[in-house]
XYZ file of C-alpha atoms in Angstrom:
306
model
C -11.270 -6.083 10.745
C -13.645 -8.559 9.690
C -16.000 -10.836 11.438
C -15.830 -14.881 11.121
C -18.624 -14.904 8.746
C -17.092 -12.444 6.415
C -13.832 -14.574 6.476
C -15.704 -17.625 5.291
C -16.653 -15.768 2.018
C -13.008 -14.591 1.299
C -12.040 -16.055 -2.117
C -8.498 -17.485 -2.703
C -6.447 -14.780 -4.411
C -2.940 -15.839 -5.869
C -0.880 -13.529 -8.404
C 2.702 -14.214 -9.202
C 3.206 -13.598 -12.787
C 6.626 -14.876 -14.407
C 7.995 -11.150 -14.428
C 7.857 -10.932 -10.750
C 10.262 -13.861 -10.466
C 12.567 -11.862 -12.733
C 12.129 -8.776 -10.589
C 13.172 -10.617 -7.388
C 16.071 -11.646 -8.930
C 16.916 -8.098 -10.271
C 16.598 -7.059 -6.907
C 18.972 -9.503 -5.422
C 21.497 -8.982 -7.983
C 21.433 -5.055 -7.899
C 21.287 -4.711 -3.604
C 24.781 -4.594 -3.370
C 24.910 -1.185 -5.638
C 22.814 0.608 -2.926
C 23.206 2.129 0.441
C 19.751 2.202 1.722
C 16.214 0.315 0.878
C 13.179 2.553 0.823
C 10.056 0.194 1.211
C 6.974 1.826 -0.037
C 3.739 1.031 1.680
C 0.192 1.769 1.069
C -0.805 3.794 4.230
C -4.434 2.280 3.958
C -3.048 -1.334 4.167
C 0.606 -1.127 5.859
C 0.598 -4.542 7.009
C -1.064 -6.302 4.018
C 1.199 -4.208 1.467
C 4.331 -4.946 3.151
C 6.093 -8.092 1.076
C 7.234 -10.549 3.667
C 9.917 -11.872 1.201
C 11.555 -8.585 1.301
C 13.108 -8.695 4.695
C 14.802 -11.884 3.635
C 16.153 -10.402 0.425
C 17.535 -7.177 1.802
C 18.830 -8.821 5.076
C 20.865 -6.205 7.199
C 20.820 -3.567 4.472
C 19.708 -0.174 6.106
C 16.080 0.473 5.186
C 13.383 2.768 5.855
C 9.571 2.814 5.426
C 7.412 5.174 3.471
C 3.684 5.119 4.027
C 2.531 6.545 0.754
C -1.013 7.511 -0.073
C -1.355 8.930 3.455
C -3.951 11.370 2.087
C -6.186 8.344 1.573
C -5.650 6.841 5.109
C -7.237 7.613 8.465
C -4.478 10.103 9.933
C -4.841 8.697 13.432
C -3.973 5.281 12.024
C -1.170 6.431 10.076
C 0.297 8.057 13.185
C -0.114 4.886 15.073
C 1.648 2.903 12.217
C 4.491 5.365 12.241
C 4.941 4.974 16.078
C 4.906 1.124 15.561
C 7.608 1.008 12.945
C 9.802 3.434 14.991
C 9.296 1.458 17.947
C 10.923 -1.427 15.905
C 14.012 0.620 15.306
C 12.882 1.649 11.743
C 12.934 5.004 10.127
C 9.382 5.697 8.866
C 7.904 8.686 7.161
C 4.215 9.312 5.831
C 3.965 10.877 2.375
C 1.518 11.776 -0.471
C 3.707 11.212 -3.655
C 0.844 12.863 -5.857
C 0.715 16.133 -3.934
C 4.341 16.154 -2.770
C 3.946 15.916 0.877
C 6.709 14.484 2.823
C 9.140 14.686 0.041
C 11.886 16.666 2.101
C 11.454 14.518 4.936
C 11.792 11.257 2.901
C 15.035 12.378 1.157
C 16.504 13.727 4.592
C 15.994 10.424 6.174
C 17.304 8.433 3.126
C 20.383 10.616 3.246
C 20.803 10.064 7.015
C 20.553 6.237 6.503
C 23.011 6.274 3.947
C 25.634 8.575 5.776
C 27.657 5.815 7.358
C 28.323 4.395 4.032
C 28.931 7.624 2.154
C 31.401 8.971 4.797
C 33.350 5.568 4.807
C 34.046 6.093 1.265
C 35.271 9.624 1.759
C 37.405 8.572 4.798
C 39.248 6.184 2.696
C 40.452 8.818 0.063
C 37.318 8.370 -2.306
C 35.543 11.056 -4.074
C 32.165 12.024 -2.345
C 29.241 10.478 -4.079
C 25.544 10.804 -3.671
C 23.807 8.239 -1.734
C 22.259 5.252 -3.503
C 18.826 4.231 -2.561
C 16.663 1.233 -3.984
C 12.845 1.928 -3.961
C 11.042 -1.521 -3.239
C 7.179 -2.223 -3.066
C 4.478 -4.259 -4.355
C 2.598 -3.234 -7.583
C 0.548 0.039 -7.869
C 1.855 1.268 -4.504
C 3.073 4.599 -6.090
C 6.753 3.950 -6.791
C 6.637 5.714 -10.107
C 4.591 8.536 -8.921
C 7.038 9.131 -5.896
C 10.148 9.088 -8.353
C 8.394 11.537 -10.832
C 7.637 13.867 -7.891
C 11.177 13.606 -6.358
C 12.743 14.176 -9.854
C 10.395 17.098 -10.803
C 9.719 15.404 -14.064
C 8.215 12.350 -15.575
C 11.224 10.082 -15.435
C 9.440 6.765 -14.540
C 6.628 5.267 -16.362
C 3.616 5.720 -14.033
C 0.236 3.998 -14.566
C -2.757 2.975 -12.482
C -2.276 -0.592 -13.332
C -0.235 -3.097 -11.259
C 2.868 -4.453 -12.854
C 3.743 -1.595 -15.266
C 7.535 -0.888 -14.247
C 9.276 -3.936 -15.439
C 13.047 -2.710 -15.610
C 15.566 -1.170 -13.148
C 16.164 2.511 -13.663
C 18.714 4.968 -12.035
C 17.313 8.231 -11.276
C 19.142 11.415 -10.051
C 17.413 13.404 -7.209
C 19.476 16.501 -6.891
C 23.094 16.226 -5.909
C 22.838 13.793 -2.901
C 20.652 11.202 -3.875
C 20.500 8.468 -6.685
C 17.393 6.289 -6.919
C 17.170 2.714 -8.271
C 13.586 2.055 -9.276
C 12.752 -1.631 -9.526
C 9.492 -3.431 -10.662
C 6.834 -4.230 -7.859
C 6.754 -7.712 -6.690
C 4.015 -9.565 -4.831
C 4.654 -13.005 -3.180
C 3.555 -16.528 -4.437
C 1.185 -17.352 -1.759
C -0.903 -15.311 0.695
C -0.942 -17.177 4.002
C -3.765 -15.054 5.178
C -6.354 -14.639 2.505
C -7.628 -11.351 4.030
C -4.272 -10.035 2.837
C -5.167 -10.803 -0.704
C -8.525 -9.262 -0.332
C -7.109 -6.070 0.996
C -4.641 -5.943 -2.186
C -7.713 -6.428 -4.398
C -9.396 -3.737 -2.551
C -6.670 -0.881 -3.288
C -5.949 -2.345 -6.745
C -2.483 -4.035 -6.235
C -3.964 -7.119 -7.690
C -5.253 -7.037 -11.317
C -8.849 -6.694 -11.462
C -9.077 -9.262 -14.121
C -8.125 -12.198 -11.908
C -10.806 -12.240 -9.358
C -14.462 -12.312 -8.895
C -15.048 -8.555 -8.562
C -18.732 -8.916 -7.520
C -17.797 -10.955 -4.431
C -14.675 -8.539 -3.581
C -16.662 -5.484 -3.938
C -19.635 -6.888 -1.766
C -16.777 -7.866 0.924
C -15.127 -4.501 0.640
C -18.817 -2.967 1.519
C -19.151 -5.162 4.207
C -15.774 -4.343 5.704
C -16.793 -0.463 5.426
C -20.133 -1.200 6.757
C -18.352 -2.704 9.862
C -15.791 -0.370 10.389
C -16.641 3.094 8.822
C -20.430 3.018 8.477
C -20.720 6.642 8.385
C -18.813 6.910 5.271
C -21.033 4.911 3.327
C -24.202 6.825 4.548
C -22.576 10.182 3.681
C -21.423 9.165 0.250
C -24.306 7.130 -0.745
C -27.070 9.023 1.141
C -28.436 6.039 2.913
C -31.431 6.624 5.328
C -32.539 4.434 8.218
C -30.856 1.064 8.534
C -28.235 -0.122 5.791
C -28.226 -3.688 4.849
C -25.646 -5.786 6.693
C -24.985 -8.159 3.746
C -22.369 -7.096 1.346
C -24.125 -8.009 -1.950
C -27.256 -6.217 -0.710
C -25.295 -3.286 -0.043
C -23.977 -3.532 -3.541
C -27.463 -3.537 -4.935
C -28.527 -0.661 -2.700
C -25.586 1.611 -3.955
C -26.576 0.510 -7.673
C -30.131 1.841 -6.886
C -29.132 5.001 -5.114
C -26.718 5.557 -8.314
C -29.311 4.759 -10.832
C -27.418 1.635 -12.185
C -30.506 -0.012 -13.419
C -31.331 -2.100 -16.602
C -34.583 -3.033 -18.044
C -37.105 -4.346 -15.461
C -35.696 -2.265 -12.617
C -32.498 -4.856 -12.179
C -29.501 -3.425 -10.863
C -26.403 -3.380 -13.167
C -24.012 -5.137 -10.714
C -20.835 -4.513 -12.839
C -21.574 -0.682 -12.960
C -22.199 -0.494 -9.323
C -18.993 -2.613 -8.877
C -17.047 -0.049 -10.843
C -18.547 2.986 -8.966
C -17.665 1.353 -5.463
C -13.970 0.247 -6.529
C -13.102 3.617 -8.232
C -14.595 5.751 -5.443
C -12.843 3.802 -2.866
C -9.391 3.791 -4.455
C -9.882 7.587 -5.151
C -10.520 8.361 -1.435
C -14.259 9.515 -2.225
C -15.509 7.277 0.441
C -13.413 9.023 3.168
C -10.100 8.632 4.751
C -10.023 4.793 5.524
C -7.225 2.502 7.147
C -7.917 -1.364 6.665
C -4.859 -2.582 8.918
C -4.676 -2.008 12.527
C -1.410 -2.090 14.208
C -0.639 -5.523 15.871
C -2.625 -5.554 19.254
C 0.366 -6.444 21.455
C 2.214 -3.383 20.111
C -0.765 -1.118 20.456
C -1.210 -2.091 24.091
C 2.281 -1.383 24.939
C 2.317 1.977 23.340
C -0.836 2.977 25.186
C 0.884 1.848 28.425
C 3.954 3.989 27.799
C 1.575 6.887 27.168
C -0.037 6.266 30.497
C 3.342 6.287 32.291
C 4.508 9.523 30.745
């Protein structure tokens, strides 16, 4: 959550490279080949990392949601998001593709969703085949790492840079599941600029296209508002922390010795520290998107009734 003053300072972020339009066409052309769509979201930003174009693209194709990087997210918030999706009738699981947590649950869920289609083939006299799934998600959400974990080998090219996977790849997962990997796609325009900002925080948008100093300051301001104890613990603040994001960035730089001649803070070095440590989970388990208020209230009422 961000206050009104912070929202005024949010930069305009747009990123829709040509290869992403090509990726969209690739998805639309190959959708008929799969039984199930697995939408991979970042557990730290489940709403901001959900591509609103996908619902229109996949239409009535069975889909499930996998909240990846759950090891970096607030576990309570992750549970709330899983309940939210399941309450909408969407199968959802939390996973950590790097450590392999939730892999069996993910595969079982995908096979279950595909079963009506695969059993239909057999009932018509066709030879039984593996369930076919398409993994979709924005850049740098962890698709390649997930496939590599499922396949047990480096099958898909993985990198900590958005937009690395460019062409479709079929990858066999055991005898019951085939995965079609596709490039990550963002959307042409962020209607809510806080969405673009959160994508920048997590590295889904290329760091070279925005003002890193401004974005890093806004990240610190958000953490100061929602997770102040994490900043105190990580950067050893004593007493009252600055409320302004840029002042916080300078304070972090001083704490970490990012000084140049004259005792001036090297802001670029300080930015790198903050962004890298946030993305690696060193600032603690953080979720920046909250479940929609109306749904959260409904879930709380249902718990009280029970």
